[in-house]
Amino acid sequence: MNKKFTPKILSCAVKAALLVTMSHAVANDDQQQVTEATEVAQVEQDEHARIEHIQVTSRNQSESIDKIPVSVISLSSDEMKKANMQNINDVAEGTIGFSMEKTFGRQSDIPVIRGVSWIPGYGTQKASYFIDGIYYDGSLQSLPMDLVERIEIIKGPQSALYGRRTFSGAINIVTAKPTEQLSGYVSGTIGSYGNEKLGAGVSLPVNDWFALRASVAADNYDGNWENSKQGGPDIGGEKSNSQMLGLYFKPSANTNLDINVIRNETDDEHAPFMRLANDANPKTDLNCYLDTSPYFCGKVPTDLPINIGGVLNNSEYGLRGERTHFSLNLNHAFDFGTLTYMAGYNKYDIESGIDQTYTGAEQVFDFGFFTGGPMFGPATEWHSLSEDNNQEYNHEVRFKSSALDYRLTWSLGAYLWHSEKNTTDRNKADIIEDNFALMGMISYDFTDDFKLSLEVRNSTDKIESDVYNQLVQTPEYADLDNKFNSTTTRLIAEYELSSDTMVYITRSEGNSPAGFNGALGLPAELVVIEEEEMLMYEAGIKSTLLDNQLYVSAAIYNMDWNNQQLTDTYLVPGGQHQSPILLMRVKPRLTAWKLSLSIYLMITLMLM
């Protein structure tokens, strides 16, 4: 009797960008069945082994990822699901050259591209988020992945294209579009520590020119930390719910309009903090110094006791927030070019209760001791309950065209951004920021293989804050200017060695917004926080080999970083203690290289 076996495909993905697919066919002693199994395996090999180069929009135009002269990593929703990526932190863990941390729970993010970071609350973030190319201010920690079609991580300064706060790169979230037929989904997850997720969505093509997509999501996590403070609040738990509505219009073959609204609510417990410089553990003593501020260098222990609370009501500790994001994207193609208009609005209201002693202390040292007061006093001011109300809007208009049989491509545009941040936190200041920019791009194909491109952006930032208003009231700073102007460029040379291989060289500039230090008694040279500047040179190669089964992307780059913003303290002459944190400037230089590979290897084994 003959025994019949069907061929099986085994696919294995390795994070270090090494992908291997193996085909294993086993048949009996019937030669005809062996031949049929081999043919089936060959068909599956042809279908599954070839690399499919996805289209990315990281330069505000659709391009194949293997033909774009920029270091970019793109992850589709299918890839993220297969890798069990549940949030932006999981994406960072699976991406070379990109890392992510959240601070004070899900209050703010620290996206780090190519090692360029900063301390939240002091200075500005060095890599920013965009949703469908529109700036998104705030945290992505609670954004449900059900909304995402693709995530693009663009590495290196992007200031000439994306503008402010893309000093080291940008993260562009491409939302899912409606399907051609009525479809929907329901998903759920149950795990340990109260990990529960539920999501549902529907995609509805109403007619030939209108479609919509809607989804809802909710998740809960109880946390896996224990608060040692007797009677203290629960810590580490996170709860959120989100709603999304997308409206998609196509009134003609040349016009499309996309409108998206995303709403998100969070209700989180106090984040778990472990206090360093703990008398019970000398290994945690602060051991690194700048001028006056101590830091900790080395491996941070994670087994220290957590003590949080004791002053506020337990229900007041934690983070409660509501965020709304609105975006509009309009494109119209004329015979002589394409006009694009994008608008965005973000509103974020948050209430937070934080134990800033990080030890559950109810009594702290009182600086009034130096003037005859008691040595210790109530820690009321260290257990802060504050509200932040932030809102912003932005507009961008851009026109793109070509000439000389499409060998010359150019675009011109303008950008406007306005932000208002109000707070009751005594460690922060109300601030109003405006940014206006003009930008342009020109690209020319000198031959069928060689192209040069130049991007230019001129930006003006205007900053109005409580700090600035106090400074200009003093005669010494009465003429202090609160406008900062900058021009950033990116020059790209690309050459196609063959239809499957391209090399490129880029020179790009980045800048990070300036600001003001508000501590009294500072010398004049420390009042203004200068804009950070970045100059990066990069050379790279992208190639598809072995009949589209091997894809190689490699790059080497050098970054020159000026006016780096760091935290420090300043001892005011004649003062009794150090002034609040300010920003200092140093000049580091970072040289690094990156190599990433994607490989498909097909092996067929026939066992008799």
mmCIF file of C-alpha atoms in Angstrom, residues 154-465:
data_model
loop_
_atom_site.group_PDB
_atom_site.id
_atom_site.type_symbol
_atom_site.label_atom_id
_atom_site.label_comp_id
_atom_site.label_asym_id
_atom_site.label_seq_id
_atom_site.Cartn_x
_atom_site.Cartn_y
_atom_site.Cartn_z
ATOM 1 C CA ILE A 154 13.159 57.124 8.521
ATOM 2 C CA LYS A 155 16.714 57.477 9.821
ATOM 3 C CA GLY A 156 18.910 60.567 9.787
ATOM 4 C CA PRO A 157 17.990 64.275 9.884
ATOM 5 C CA GLN A 158 14.695 64.954 8.093
ATOM 6 C CA SER A 159 14.398 68.671 8.860
ATOM 7 C CA ALA A 160 14.477 69.743 5.199
ATOM 8 C CA LEU A 161 11.418 67.578 4.472
ATOM 9 C CA TYR A 162 9.454 67.125 7.714
ATOM 10 C CA GLY A 163 10.614 70.231 9.580
ATOM 11 C CA ARG A 164 11.003 70.768 13.295
ATOM 12 C CA ARG A 165 11.854 68.012 15.749
ATOM 13 C CA THR A 166 13.084 65.515 13.164
ATOM 14 C CA PHE A 167 16.664 66.054 14.254
ATOM 15 C CA SER A 168 17.594 62.366 14.067
ATOM 16 C CA GLY A 169 14.700 60.971 12.082
ATOM 17 C CA ALA A 170 10.946 60.494 11.858
ATOM 18 C CA ILE A 171 8.366 57.788 12.534
ATOM 19 C CA ASN A 172 5.487 57.861 10.057
ATOM 20 C CA ILE A 173 2.335 55.888 10.882
ATOM 21 C CA VAL A 174 0.356 55.008 7.745
ATOM 22 C CA THR A 175 -3.236 54.238 8.686
ATOM 23 C CA ALA A 176 -5.185 51.410 7.070
ATOM 24 C CA LYS A 177 -7.418 52.344 4.127
ATOM 25 C CA PRO A 178 -10.856 50.907 3.302
ATOM 26 C CA THR A 179 -11.053 47.602 1.472
ATOM 27 C CA GLU A 180 -12.783 47.252 -1.893
ATOM 28 C CA GLN A 181 -15.500 45.061 -0.395
ATOM 29 C CA LEU A 182 -17.440 45.148 2.862
ATOM 30 C CA SER A 183 -15.262 43.605 5.555
ATOM 31 C CA GLY A 184 -14.765 43.639 9.291
ATOM 32 C CA TYR A 185 -12.938 41.995 12.140
ATOM 33 C CA VAL A 186 -13.140 41.229 15.836
ATOM 34 C CA SER A 187 -10.002 40.452 17.825
ATOM 35 C CA GLY A 188 -9.329 39.627 21.443
ATOM 36 C CA THR A 189 -6.433 38.769 23.734
ATOM 37 C CA ILE A 190 -6.358 37.381 27.272
ATOM 38 C CA GLY A 191 -3.099 36.998 29.167
ATOM 39 C CA SER A 192 -1.464 37.046 32.563
ATOM 40 C CA TYR A 193 -1.492 40.022 34.925
ATOM 41 C CA GLY A 194 -4.939 41.052 33.718
ATOM 42 C CA ASN A 195 -3.775 41.576 30.146
ATOM 43 C CA GLU A 196 -6.969 41.943 28.122
ATOM 44 C CA LYS A 197 -7.442 43.444 24.657
ATOM 45 C CA LEU A 198 -10.545 43.739 22.502
ATOM 46 C CA GLY A 199 -10.841 45.325 19.083
ATOM 47 C CA ALA A 200 -13.427 45.534 16.316
ATOM 48 C CA GLY A 201 -13.592 47.332 13.010
ATOM 49 C CA VAL A 202 -15.500 47.621 9.765
ATOM 50 C CA SER A 203 -14.589 48.791 6.259
ATOM 51 C CA LEU A 204 -17.477 49.927 4.045
ATOM 52 C CA PRO A 205 -17.251 51.013 0.399
ATOM 53 C CA VAL A 206 -20.466 53.054 0.090
ATOM 54 C CA ASN A 207 -20.198 53.817 -3.632
ATOM 55 C CA ASP A 208 -17.622 54.549 -6.323
ATOM 56 C CA TRP A 209 -16.510 57.837 -4.754
ATOM 57 C CA PHE A 210 -16.979 57.367 -0.996
ATOM 58 C CA ALA A 211 -15.847 54.794 1.573
ATOM 59 C CA LEU A 212 -15.427 54.726 5.312
ATOM 60 C CA ARG A 213 -13.520 52.798 7.916
ATOM 61 C CA ALA A 214 -14.279 52.690 11.642
ATOM 62 C CA SER A 215 -12.794 50.821 14.580
ATOM 63 C CA VAL A 216 -12.872 50.635 18.356
ATOM 64 C CA ALA A 217 -10.367 49.136 20.772
ATOM 65 C CA ALA A 218 -9.995 48.662 24.507
ATOM 66 C CA ASP A 219 -7.213 47.181 26.576
ATOM 67 C CA ASN A 220 -6.417 46.569 30.209
ATOM 68 C CA TYR A 221 -3.224 45.580 32.054
ATOM 69 C CA ASP A 222 -3.098 45.189 35.834
ATOM 70 C CA GLY A 223 0.697 45.443 36.076
ATOM 71 C CA ASN A 224 3.103 43.031 37.750
ATOM 72 C CA TRP A 225 4.669 45.270 40.414
ATOM 73 C CA GLU A 226 4.022 45.468 44.133
ATOM 74 C CA ASN A 227 3.947 48.725 46.048
ATOM 75 C CA SER A 228 5.727 48.291 49.388
ATOM 76 C CA LYS A 229 4.200 51.498 50.764
ATOM 77 C CA GLN A 230 1.656 50.467 53.378
ATOM 78 C CA GLY A 231 -1.749 51.743 52.293
ATOM 79 C CA GLY A 232 -0.284 53.129 49.079
ATOM 80 C CA PRO A 233 -1.902 53.075 45.624
ATOM 81 C CA ASP A 234 -1.753 50.256 43.103
ATOM 82 C CA ILE A 235 1.011 50.762 40.549
ATOM 83 C CA GLY A 236 1.802 49.842 36.973
ATOM 84 C CA GLY A 237 -1.725 49.178 35.706
ATOM 85 C CA GLU A 238 -2.824 50.646 32.373
ATOM 86 C CA LYS A 239 -6.252 51.010 30.829
ATOM 87 C CA SER A 240 -7.234 52.671 27.561
ATOM 88 C CA ASN A 241 -9.922 52.811 24.911
ATOM 89 C CA SER A 242 -9.770 54.216 21.392
ATOM 90 C CA GLN A 243 -12.102 55.067 18.538
ATOM 91 C CA MET A 244 -11.213 55.812 14.911
ATOM 92 C CA LEU A 245 -13.307 57.056 11.985
ATOM 93 C CA GLY A 246 -11.931 57.506 8.487
ATOM 94 C CA LEU A 247 -13.827 59.093 5.594
ATOM 95 C CA TYR A 248 -12.408 58.674 2.097
ATOM 96 C CA PHE A 249 -13.696 60.626 -0.888
ATOM 97 C CA LYS A 250 -12.745 60.319 -4.545
ATOM 98 C CA PRO A 251 -15.078 62.658 -6.464
ATOM 99 C CA SER A 252 -13.032 62.338 -9.660
ATOM 100 C CA ALA A 253 -10.131 60.396 -11.104
ATOM 101 C CA ASN A 254 -7.834 63.327 -10.268
ATOM 102 C CA THR A 255 -9.025 64.186 -6.744
ATOM 103 C CA ASN A 256 -9.012 62.364 -3.441
ATOM 104 C CA LEU A 257 -9.758 63.563 0.092
ATOM 105 C CA ASP A 258 -8.989 61.590 3.266
ATOM 106 C CA ILE A 259 -10.307 62.639 6.691
ATOM 107 C CA ASN A 260 -9.323 60.786 9.866
ATOM 108 C CA VAL A 261 -10.381 61.269 13.475
ATOM 109 C CA ILE A 262 -8.701 59.280 16.257
ATOM 110 C CA ARG A 263 -9.779 59.592 19.890
ATOM 111 C CA ASN A 264 -8.022 57.917 22.800
ATOM 112 C CA GLU A 265 -8.566 57.816 26.566
ATOM 113 C CA THR A 266 -6.153 56.483 29.181
ATOM 114 C CA ASP A 267 -6.597 55.760 32.876
ATOM 115 C CA ASP A 268 -3.288 54.511 34.275
ATOM 116 C CA GLU A 269 -2.058 53.803 37.760
ATOM 117 C CA HIS A 270 1.102 55.435 39.067
ATOM 118 C CA ALA A 271 4.155 54.266 37.150
ATOM 119 C CA PRO A 272 6.544 51.991 39.089
ATOM 120 C CA PHE A 273 9.680 53.854 40.185
ATOM 121 C CA MET A 274 12.728 52.483 41.996
ATOM 122 C CA ARG A 275 14.818 55.113 43.790
ATOM 123 C CA LEU A 276 18.565 55.109 43.156
ATOM 124 C CA ALA A 277 20.995 56.585 45.690
ATOM 125 C CA ASN A 278 19.333 54.232 48.158
ATOM 126 C CA ASP A 279 21.028 54.026 51.542
ATOM 127 C CA ALA A 280 20.051 50.368 51.760
ATOM 128 C CA ASN A 281 22.052 49.542 48.635
ATOM 129 C CA PRO A 282 25.412 51.376 48.193
ATOM 130 C CA LYS A 283 25.688 49.979 44.652
ATOM 131 C CA THR A 284 23.037 52.491 43.589
ATOM 132 C CA ASP A 285 24.969 55.601 44.665
ATOM 133 C CA LEU A 286 25.147 58.251 41.954
ATOM 134 C CA ASN A 287 28.604 57.984 40.428
ATOM 135 C CA CYS A 288 28.716 60.197 37.299
ATOM 136 C CA TYR A 289 28.965 63.989 37.282
ATOM 137 C CA LEU A 290 28.800 66.826 34.781
ATOM 138 C CA ASP A 291 29.482 70.134 36.549
ATOM 139 C CA THR A 292 27.172 69.820 39.531
ATOM 140 C CA SER A 293 24.440 67.252 38.731
ATOM 141 C CA PRO A 294 25.115 63.618 39.657
ATOM 142 C CA TYR A 295 23.952 60.727 37.478
ATOM 143 C CA PHE A 296 24.207 56.958 37.643
ATOM 144 C CA CYS A 297 26.456 55.035 35.270
ATOM 145 C CA GLY A 298 26.471 51.253 35.063
ATOM 146 C CA LYS A 299 23.948 48.431 35.267
ATOM 147 C CA VAL A 300 20.866 49.643 37.113
ATOM 148 C CA PRO A 301 19.541 47.129 39.651
ATOM 149 C CA THR A 302 15.888 46.213 39.225
ATOM 150 C CA ASP A 303 15.251 44.515 42.547
ATOM 151 C CA LEU A 304 14.960 47.651 44.682
ATOM 152 C CA PRO A 305 11.784 48.139 46.750
ATOM 153 C CA ILE A 306 9.044 50.340 45.285
ATOM 154 C CA ASN A 307 7.473 52.845 47.687
ATOM 155 C CA ILE A 308 4.917 55.228 46.189
ATOM 156 C CA GLY A 309 2.211 57.428 47.740
ATOM 157 C CA GLY A 310 1.212 58.489 51.226
ATOM 158 C CA VAL A 311 0.099 62.103 50.696
ATOM 159 C CA LEU A 312 -2.513 62.311 47.919
ATOM 160 C CA ASN A 313 -5.606 60.170 47.825
ATOM 161 C CA ASN A 314 -4.769 56.857 46.202
ATOM 162 C CA SER A 315 -7.233 57.559 43.384
ATOM 163 C CA GLU A 316 -5.350 60.786 42.523
ATOM 164 C CA TYR A 317 -2.058 59.043 41.790
ATOM 165 C CA GLY A 318 -1.567 58.009 38.193
ATOM 166 C CA LEU A 319 -2.282 59.368 34.740
ATOM 167 C CA ARG A 320 -5.653 60.183 33.228
ATOM 168 C CA GLY A 321 -5.673 61.570 29.725
ATOM 169 C CA GLU A 322 -7.787 62.228 26.660
ATOM 170 C CA ARG A 323 -6.289 62.763 23.219
ATOM 171 C CA THR A 324 -7.943 63.704 19.921
ATOM 172 C CA HIS A 325 -6.229 63.712 16.521
ATOM 173 C CA PHE A 326 -7.816 65.099 13.361
ATOM 174 C CA SER A 327 -6.206 65.029 9.932
ATOM 175 C CA LEU A 328 -7.193 66.043 6.419
ATOM 176 C CA ASN A 329 -5.284 65.169 3.269
ATOM 177 C CA LEU A 330 -6.393 66.574 -0.115
ATOM 178 C CA ASN A 331 -4.698 65.781 -3.433
ATOM 179 C CA HIS A 332 -5.649 67.050 -6.873
ATOM 180 C CA ALA A 333 -3.765 66.216 -10.054
ATOM 181 C CA PHE A 334 -3.702 68.833 -12.809
ATOM 182 C CA ASP A 335 -2.268 68.269 -16.267
ATOM 183 C CA PHE A 336 0.774 70.294 -15.194
ATOM 184 C CA GLY A 337 1.313 69.049 -11.628
ATOM 185 C CA THR A 338 -0.176 67.899 -8.322
ATOM 186 C CA LEU A 339 -1.478 70.110 -5.515
ATOM 187 C CA THR A 340 -1.478 68.728 -1.970
ATOM 188 C CA TYR A 341 -3.045 70.267 1.123
ATOM 189 C CA MET A 342 -2.659 68.690 4.554
ATOM 190 C CA ALA A 343 -4.082 69.878 7.871
ATOM 191 C CA GLY A 344 -3.903 68.472 11.361
ATOM 192 C CA TYR A 345 -5.267 69.199 14.822
ATOM 193 C CA ASN A 346 -4.174 67.600 18.105
ATOM 194 C CA LYS A 347 -5.707 68.123 21.536
ATOM 195 C CA TYR A 348 -4.367 66.479 24.664
ATOM 196 C CA ASP A 349 -5.733 66.956 28.193
ATOM 197 C CA ILE A 350 -4.052 65.148 31.041
ATOM 198 C CA GLU A 351 -4.293 64.964 34.825
ATOM 199 C CA SER A 352 -1.391 63.377 36.661
ATOM 200 C CA GLY A 353 -0.623 62.616 40.268
ATOM 201 C CA ILE A 354 3.055 61.807 40.875
ATOM 202 C CA ASP A 355 5.082 61.008 43.966
ATOM 203 C CA GLN A 356 8.264 62.909 43.107
ATOM 204 C CA THR A 357 10.087 61.672 46.189
ATOM 205 C CA TYR A 358 9.894 58.207 44.544
ATOM 206 C CA THR A 359 10.155 56.766 48.069
ATOM 207 C CA GLY A 360 6.709 57.349 49.534
ATOM 208 C CA ALA A 361 8.219 59.975 51.836
ATOM 209 C CA GLU A 362 5.756 62.093 53.797
ATOM 210 C CA GLN A 363 8.487 64.313 55.292
ATOM 211 C CA VAL A 364 11.354 65.878 53.302
ATOM 212 C CA PHE A 365 14.285 68.180 53.970
ATOM 213 C CA ASP A 366 13.162 71.806 54.217
ATOM 214 C CA PHE A 367 15.500 74.401 52.706
ATOM 215 C CA GLY A 368 14.118 76.857 55.260
ATOM 216 C CA PHE A 369 16.455 75.090 57.679
ATOM 217 C CA PHE A 370 19.237 77.376 56.392
ATOM 218 C CA THR A 371 17.324 80.419 57.689
ATOM 219 C CA GLY A 372 16.439 78.982 61.083
ATOM 220 C CA GLY A 373 13.457 76.828 60.179
ATOM 221 C CA PRO A 374 12.902 73.138 60.916
ATOM 222 C CA MET A 375 15.075 70.570 59.150
ATOM 223 C CA PHE A 376 12.105 68.552 57.853
ATOM 224 C CA GLY A 377 8.660 69.522 56.672
ATOM 225 C CA PRO A 378 5.620 68.010 54.950
ATOM 226 C CA ALA A 379 6.289 66.532 51.492
ATOM 227 C CA THR A 380 3.070 68.016 50.116
ATOM 228 C CA GLU A 381 4.722 69.849 47.218
ATOM 229 C CA TRP A 382 6.630 66.722 46.221
ATOM 230 C CA HIS A 383 3.414 64.763 45.705
ATOM 231 C CA SER A 384 2.109 66.793 42.788
ATOM 232 C CA LEU A 385 -1.354 66.782 41.286
ATOM 233 C CA SER A 386 -1.382 68.781 38.066
ATOM 234 C CA GLU A 387 -3.257 69.325 34.829
ATOM 235 C CA ASP A 388 -1.915 69.926 31.339
ATOM 236 C CA ASN A 389 -4.024 71.204 28.437
ATOM 237 C CA ASN A 390 -2.292 71.106 25.072
ATOM 238 C CA GLN A 391 -3.613 71.851 21.625
ATOM 239 C CA GLU A 392 -2.018 72.496 18.265
ATOM 240 C CA TYR A 393 -2.830 72.789 14.600
ATOM 241 C CA ASN A 394 -0.789 72.698 11.410
ATOM 242 C CA HIS A 395 -1.320 73.404 7.714
ATOM 243 C CA GLU A 396 0.847 72.470 4.758
ATOM 244 C CA VAL A 397 0.368 73.197 1.067
ATOM 245 C CA ARG A 398 2.669 71.808 -1.603
ATOM 246 C CA PHE A 399 2.733 71.836 -5.406
ATOM 247 C CA LYS A 400 4.787 69.324 -7.368
ATOM 248 C CA SER A 401 5.471 69.237 -11.085
ATOM 249 C CA SER A 402 7.937 67.990 -13.691
ATOM 250 C CA ALA A 403 9.474 69.128 -16.979
ATOM 251 C CA LEU A 404 11.916 68.064 -19.694
ATOM 252 C CA ASP A 405 10.193 64.735 -20.257
ATOM 253 C CA TYR A 406 10.054 64.102 -16.518
ATOM 254 C CA ARG A 407 13.839 64.394 -16.120
ATOM 255 C CA LEU A 408 13.331 67.503 -13.963
ATOM 256 C CA THR A 409 11.065 67.262 -10.916
ATOM 257 C CA TRP A 410 10.405 70.141 -8.535
ATOM 258 C CA SER A 411 8.099 71.173 -5.706
ATOM 259 C CA LEU A 412 7.362 74.261 -3.621
ATOM 260 C CA GLY A 413 5.432 74.502 -0.391
ATOM 261 C CA ALA A 414 4.629 76.343 2.827
ATOM 262 C CA TYR A 415 3.995 75.116 6.372
ATOM 263 C CA LEU A 416 2.340 76.684 9.436
ATOM 264 C CA TRP A 417 2.266 75.201 12.953
ATOM 265 C CA HIS A 418 0.787 76.668 16.168
ATOM 266 C CA SER A 419 0.921 75.136 19.636
ATOM 267 C CA GLU A 420 -0.451 76.200 23.040
ATOM 268 C CA LYS A 421 0.482 74.391 26.237
ATOM 269 C CA ASN A 422 -1.016 75.329 29.593
ATOM 270 C CA THR A 423 -0.126 73.651 32.865
ATOM 271 C CA THR A 424 -0.644 73.820 36.601
ATOM 272 C CA ASP A 425 2.630 71.949 37.204
ATOM 273 C CA ARG A 426 4.983 74.224 39.133
ATOM 274 C CA ASN A 427 7.963 72.691 37.330
ATOM 275 C CA LYS A 428 6.646 73.676 33.895
ATOM 276 C CA ALA A 429 5.646 76.908 32.192
ATOM 277 C CA ASP A 430 2.824 77.891 29.874
ATOM 278 C CA ILE A 431 4.168 78.212 26.363
ATOM 279 C CA ILE A 432 2.931 79.299 22.922
ATOM 280 C CA GLU A 433 4.980 78.299 19.897
ATOM 281 C CA ASP A 434 4.635 79.189 16.224
ATOM 282 C CA ASN A 435 6.552 77.845 13.276
ATOM 283 C CA PHE A 436 6.393 79.036 9.683
ATOM 284 C CA ALA A 437 8.426 77.489 6.907
ATOM 285 C CA LEU A 438 8.945 77.667 3.161
ATOM 286 C CA MET A 439 10.380 74.610 1.455
ATOM 287 C CA GLY A 440 11.372 73.464 -1.982
ATOM 288 C CA MET A 441 12.804 70.465 -3.800
ATOM 289 C CA ILE A 442 14.443 70.012 -7.192
ATOM 290 C CA SER A 443 15.627 66.755 -8.759
ATOM 291 C CA TYR A 444 17.248 66.148 -12.122
ATOM 292 C CA ASP A 445 18.061 62.932 -13.971
ATOM 293 C CA PHE A 446 21.394 63.665 -15.672
ATOM 294 C CA THR A 447 21.314 60.193 -17.236
ATOM 295 C CA ASP A 448 19.033 57.192 -17.014
ATOM 296 C CA ASP A 449 21.180 55.998 -14.096
ATOM 297 C CA PHE A 450 22.360 59.143 -12.277
ATOM 298 C CA LYS A 451 20.195 61.628 -10.382
ATOM 299 C CA LEU A 452 20.850 64.627 -8.106
ATOM 300 C CA SER A 453 18.271 66.025 -5.658
ATOM 301 C CA LEU A 454 18.273 69.070 -3.384
ATOM 302 C CA GLU A 455 15.785 69.832 -0.602
ATOM 303 C CA VAL A 456 15.753 73.214 1.191
ATOM 304 C CA ARG A 457 13.642 74.454 4.110
ATOM 305 C CA ASN A 458 13.705 77.881 5.781
ATOM 306 C CA SER A 459 11.953 77.983 9.155
ATOM 307 C CA THR A 460 11.159 80.623 11.745
ATOM 308 C CA ASP A 461 10.207 79.683 15.315
ATOM 309 C CA LYS A 462 8.549 82.144 17.675
ATOM 310 C CA ILE A 463 8.372 81.273 21.366
ATOM 311 C CA GLU A 464 6.202 83.006 23.951
ATOM 312 C CA SER A 465 6.303 81.608 27.463
#
